[in-house]
Short mmCIF file of C-alpha atoms and ligand atoms in Angstrom, two decimals:
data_model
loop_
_atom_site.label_atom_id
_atom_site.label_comp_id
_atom_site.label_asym_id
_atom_site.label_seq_id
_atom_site.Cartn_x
_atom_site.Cartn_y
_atom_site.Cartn_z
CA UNK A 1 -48.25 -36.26 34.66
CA UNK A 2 -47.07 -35.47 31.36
CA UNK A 3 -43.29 -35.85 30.37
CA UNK A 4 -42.10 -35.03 26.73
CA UNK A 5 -38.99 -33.19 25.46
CA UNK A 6 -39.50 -29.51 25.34
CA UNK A 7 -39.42 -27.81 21.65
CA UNK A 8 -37.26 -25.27 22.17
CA UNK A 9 -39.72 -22.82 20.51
CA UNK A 10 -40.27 -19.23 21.27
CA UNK A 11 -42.86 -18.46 22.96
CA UNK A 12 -43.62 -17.83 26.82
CA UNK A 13 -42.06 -20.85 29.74
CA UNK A 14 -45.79 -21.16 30.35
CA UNK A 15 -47.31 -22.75 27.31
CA UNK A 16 -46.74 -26.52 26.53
CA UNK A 17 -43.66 -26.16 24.09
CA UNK A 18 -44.43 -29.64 23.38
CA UNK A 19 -41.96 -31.66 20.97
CA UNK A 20 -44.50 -34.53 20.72
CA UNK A 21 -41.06 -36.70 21.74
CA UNK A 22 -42.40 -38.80 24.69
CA UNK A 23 -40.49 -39.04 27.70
CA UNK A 24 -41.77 -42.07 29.86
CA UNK A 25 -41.31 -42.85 33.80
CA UNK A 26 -38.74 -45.12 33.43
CA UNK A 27 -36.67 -42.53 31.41
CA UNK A 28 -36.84 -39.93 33.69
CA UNK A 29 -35.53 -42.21 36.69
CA UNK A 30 -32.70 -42.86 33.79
CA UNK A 31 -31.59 -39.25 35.09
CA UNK A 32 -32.22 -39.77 38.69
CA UNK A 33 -35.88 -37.92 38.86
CA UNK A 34 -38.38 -39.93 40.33
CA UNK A 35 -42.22 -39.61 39.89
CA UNK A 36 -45.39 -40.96 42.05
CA UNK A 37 -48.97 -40.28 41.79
CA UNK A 38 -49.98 -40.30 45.52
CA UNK A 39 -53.55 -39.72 45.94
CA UNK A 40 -53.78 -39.70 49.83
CA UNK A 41 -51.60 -37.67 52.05
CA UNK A 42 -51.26 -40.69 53.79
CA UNK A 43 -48.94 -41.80 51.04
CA UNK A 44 -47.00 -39.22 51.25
CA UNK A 45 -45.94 -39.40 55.13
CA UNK A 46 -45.20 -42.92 54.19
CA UNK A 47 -42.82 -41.95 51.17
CA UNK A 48 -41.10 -39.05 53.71
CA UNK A 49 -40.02 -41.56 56.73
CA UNK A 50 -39.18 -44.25 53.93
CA UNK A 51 -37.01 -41.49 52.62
CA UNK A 52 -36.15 -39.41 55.72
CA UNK A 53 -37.83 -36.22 55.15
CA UNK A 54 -38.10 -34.89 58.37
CA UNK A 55 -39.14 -31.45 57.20
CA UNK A 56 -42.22 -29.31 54.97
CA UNK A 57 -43.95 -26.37 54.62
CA UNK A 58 -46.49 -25.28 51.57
CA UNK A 59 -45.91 -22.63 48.38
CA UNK A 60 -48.72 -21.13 46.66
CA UNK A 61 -47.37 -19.58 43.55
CA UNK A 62 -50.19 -17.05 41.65
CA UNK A 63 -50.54 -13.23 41.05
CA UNK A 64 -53.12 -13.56 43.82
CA UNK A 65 -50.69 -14.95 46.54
CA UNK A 66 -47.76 -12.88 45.80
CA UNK A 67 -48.44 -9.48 44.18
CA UNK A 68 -46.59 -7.59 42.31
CA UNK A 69 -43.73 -9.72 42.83
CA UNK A 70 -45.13 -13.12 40.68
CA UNK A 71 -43.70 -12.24 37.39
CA UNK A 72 -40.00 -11.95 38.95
CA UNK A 73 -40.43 -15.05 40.74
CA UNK A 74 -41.97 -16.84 37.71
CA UNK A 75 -38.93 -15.98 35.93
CA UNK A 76 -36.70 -16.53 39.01
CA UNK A 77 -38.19 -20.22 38.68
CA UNK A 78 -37.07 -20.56 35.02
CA UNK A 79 -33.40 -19.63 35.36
CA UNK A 80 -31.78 -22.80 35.06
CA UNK A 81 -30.57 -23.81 38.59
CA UNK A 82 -29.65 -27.02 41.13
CA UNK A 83 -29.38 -27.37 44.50
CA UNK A 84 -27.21 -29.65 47.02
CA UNK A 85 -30.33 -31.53 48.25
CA UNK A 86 -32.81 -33.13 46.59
CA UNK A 87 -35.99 -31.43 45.43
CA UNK A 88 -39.22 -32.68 46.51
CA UNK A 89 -42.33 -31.76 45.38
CA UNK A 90 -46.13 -32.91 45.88
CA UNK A 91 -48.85 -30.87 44.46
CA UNK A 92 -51.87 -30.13 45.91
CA UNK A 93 -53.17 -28.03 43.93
CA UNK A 94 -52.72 -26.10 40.14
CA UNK A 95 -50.22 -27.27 38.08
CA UNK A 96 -46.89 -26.53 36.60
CA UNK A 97 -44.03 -27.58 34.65
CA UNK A 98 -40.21 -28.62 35.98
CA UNK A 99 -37.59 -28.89 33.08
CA UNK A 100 -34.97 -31.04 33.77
CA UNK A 101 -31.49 -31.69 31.55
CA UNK A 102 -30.91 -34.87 30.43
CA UNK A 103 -27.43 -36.35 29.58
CA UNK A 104 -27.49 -34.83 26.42
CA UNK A 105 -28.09 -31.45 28.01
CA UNK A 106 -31.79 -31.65 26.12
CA UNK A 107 -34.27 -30.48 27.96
CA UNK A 108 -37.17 -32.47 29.39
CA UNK A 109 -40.40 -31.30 30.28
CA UNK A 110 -42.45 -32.21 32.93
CA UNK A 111 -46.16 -31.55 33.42
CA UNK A 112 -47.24 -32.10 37.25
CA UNK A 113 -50.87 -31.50 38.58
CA UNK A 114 -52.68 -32.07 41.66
CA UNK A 115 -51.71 -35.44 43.67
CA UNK A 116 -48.25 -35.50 41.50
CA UNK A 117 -44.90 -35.75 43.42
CA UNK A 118 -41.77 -35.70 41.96
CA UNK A 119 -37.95 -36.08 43.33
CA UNK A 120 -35.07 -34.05 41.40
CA UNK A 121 -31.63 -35.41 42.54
CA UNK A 122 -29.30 -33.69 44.30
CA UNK A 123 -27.06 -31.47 41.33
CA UNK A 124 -29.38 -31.84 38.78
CA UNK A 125 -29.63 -28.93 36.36
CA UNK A 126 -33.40 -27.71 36.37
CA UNK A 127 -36.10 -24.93 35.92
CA UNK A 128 -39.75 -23.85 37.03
CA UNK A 129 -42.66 -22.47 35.39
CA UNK A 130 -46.37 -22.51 36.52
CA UNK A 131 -48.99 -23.07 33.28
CA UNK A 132 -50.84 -20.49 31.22
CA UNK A 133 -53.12 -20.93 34.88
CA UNK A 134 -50.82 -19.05 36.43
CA UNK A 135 -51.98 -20.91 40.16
CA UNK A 136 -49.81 -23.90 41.62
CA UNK A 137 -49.75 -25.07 45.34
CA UNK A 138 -46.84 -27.47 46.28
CA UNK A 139 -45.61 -29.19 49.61
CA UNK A 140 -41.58 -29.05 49.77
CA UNK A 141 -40.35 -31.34 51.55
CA UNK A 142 -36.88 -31.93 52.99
CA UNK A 143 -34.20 -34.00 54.44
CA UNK A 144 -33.18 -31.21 56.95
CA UNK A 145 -34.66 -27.59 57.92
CA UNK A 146 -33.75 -25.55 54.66
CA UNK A 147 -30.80 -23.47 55.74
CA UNK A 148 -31.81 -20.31 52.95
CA UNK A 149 -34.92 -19.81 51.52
CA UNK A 150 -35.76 -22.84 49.51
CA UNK A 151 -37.36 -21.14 47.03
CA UNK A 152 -34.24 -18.92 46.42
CA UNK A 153 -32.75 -21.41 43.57
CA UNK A 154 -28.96 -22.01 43.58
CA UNK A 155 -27.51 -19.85 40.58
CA UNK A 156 -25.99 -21.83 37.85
CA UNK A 157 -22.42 -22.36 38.42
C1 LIG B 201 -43.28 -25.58 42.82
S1 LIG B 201 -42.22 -25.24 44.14
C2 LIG B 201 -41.43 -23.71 43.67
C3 LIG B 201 -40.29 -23.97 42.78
C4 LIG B 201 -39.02 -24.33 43.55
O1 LIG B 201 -38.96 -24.31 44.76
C5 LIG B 201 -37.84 -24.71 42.76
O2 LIG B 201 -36.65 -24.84 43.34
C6 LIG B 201 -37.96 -24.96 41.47
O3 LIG B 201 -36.85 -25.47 40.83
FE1 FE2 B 202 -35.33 -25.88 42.10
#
């Protein structure tokens, strides 16, 4: 995992747009987002009854897996969105990036690859993007059976 504040640049959601501004662990649970590297799926059964996530299912996310239809949800992704639940995500495989706003409204940048899981809170302004790879798989988990599509982000208010 990489965390850094994003530049702000143009240029497309799926290149670095690295500041060079660190962002450590320890500030990003300073906005409620919490990280693990969790090598073992083991670990992560352990993390979802310690936590009471009761629920999961798998996304792949590539031109391959979806069609036609990857560039819409790419961008889908990157509108700026937050949900009522927290957002849980372990990768298993590929690797992308999850923006998240700071107090400041600044946006941080998050680089997540295989055995990474991360925790948004519950309200917490964010965004998606997979990496120049174009190829992430994630586990979502959750507290409860998602009531919509999960993967249809809540609009920003
Ligand atoms: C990598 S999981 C797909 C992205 C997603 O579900 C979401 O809500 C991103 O903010
Ligand atoms: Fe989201």
């Amino acid at each position: 995992m990489k965390a850094y504040f994003y530049d702000n640049l143009p240029g497309d959601q799926r290149l670095p747009h690295d500041s060079g501004r660190e962002v450590t662990v320890s500030d990003l649970e300073k906005v409620g987002v919490l990280y693990f590297r969790i090598p073992e799926l083991e670990g992560v059964n352990a993390l979802a009854s310690e936590r009471g996530y009761k629920n999961r299912d798998e996304i792949t996310i590539s031109p391959e897996k979806m069609g036609a239809i990857y560039e819409t949800k790419v961008k889908q992704f990157f509108d700026e969105h937050l949900h009522e639940d927290e957002e849980i995500r372990y990768i298993r495989d590929g690797a992308g990036y999850f923006d998240v706003r700071n107090e400041g409204d600044e946006w941080i940048r998050i680089k997540l690859v295989k055995d990474d899981l991360i925790i948004l809170p519950a309200g917490i302004y964010h965004r998606f993007t997979t990496d120049d790879t174009d190829y992430i798989q994630a586990m979502r988990l959750f507290k409860e059976e998602p009531q919509v599509d999960a993967s249809q982000p809540h609009r920003r208010a």
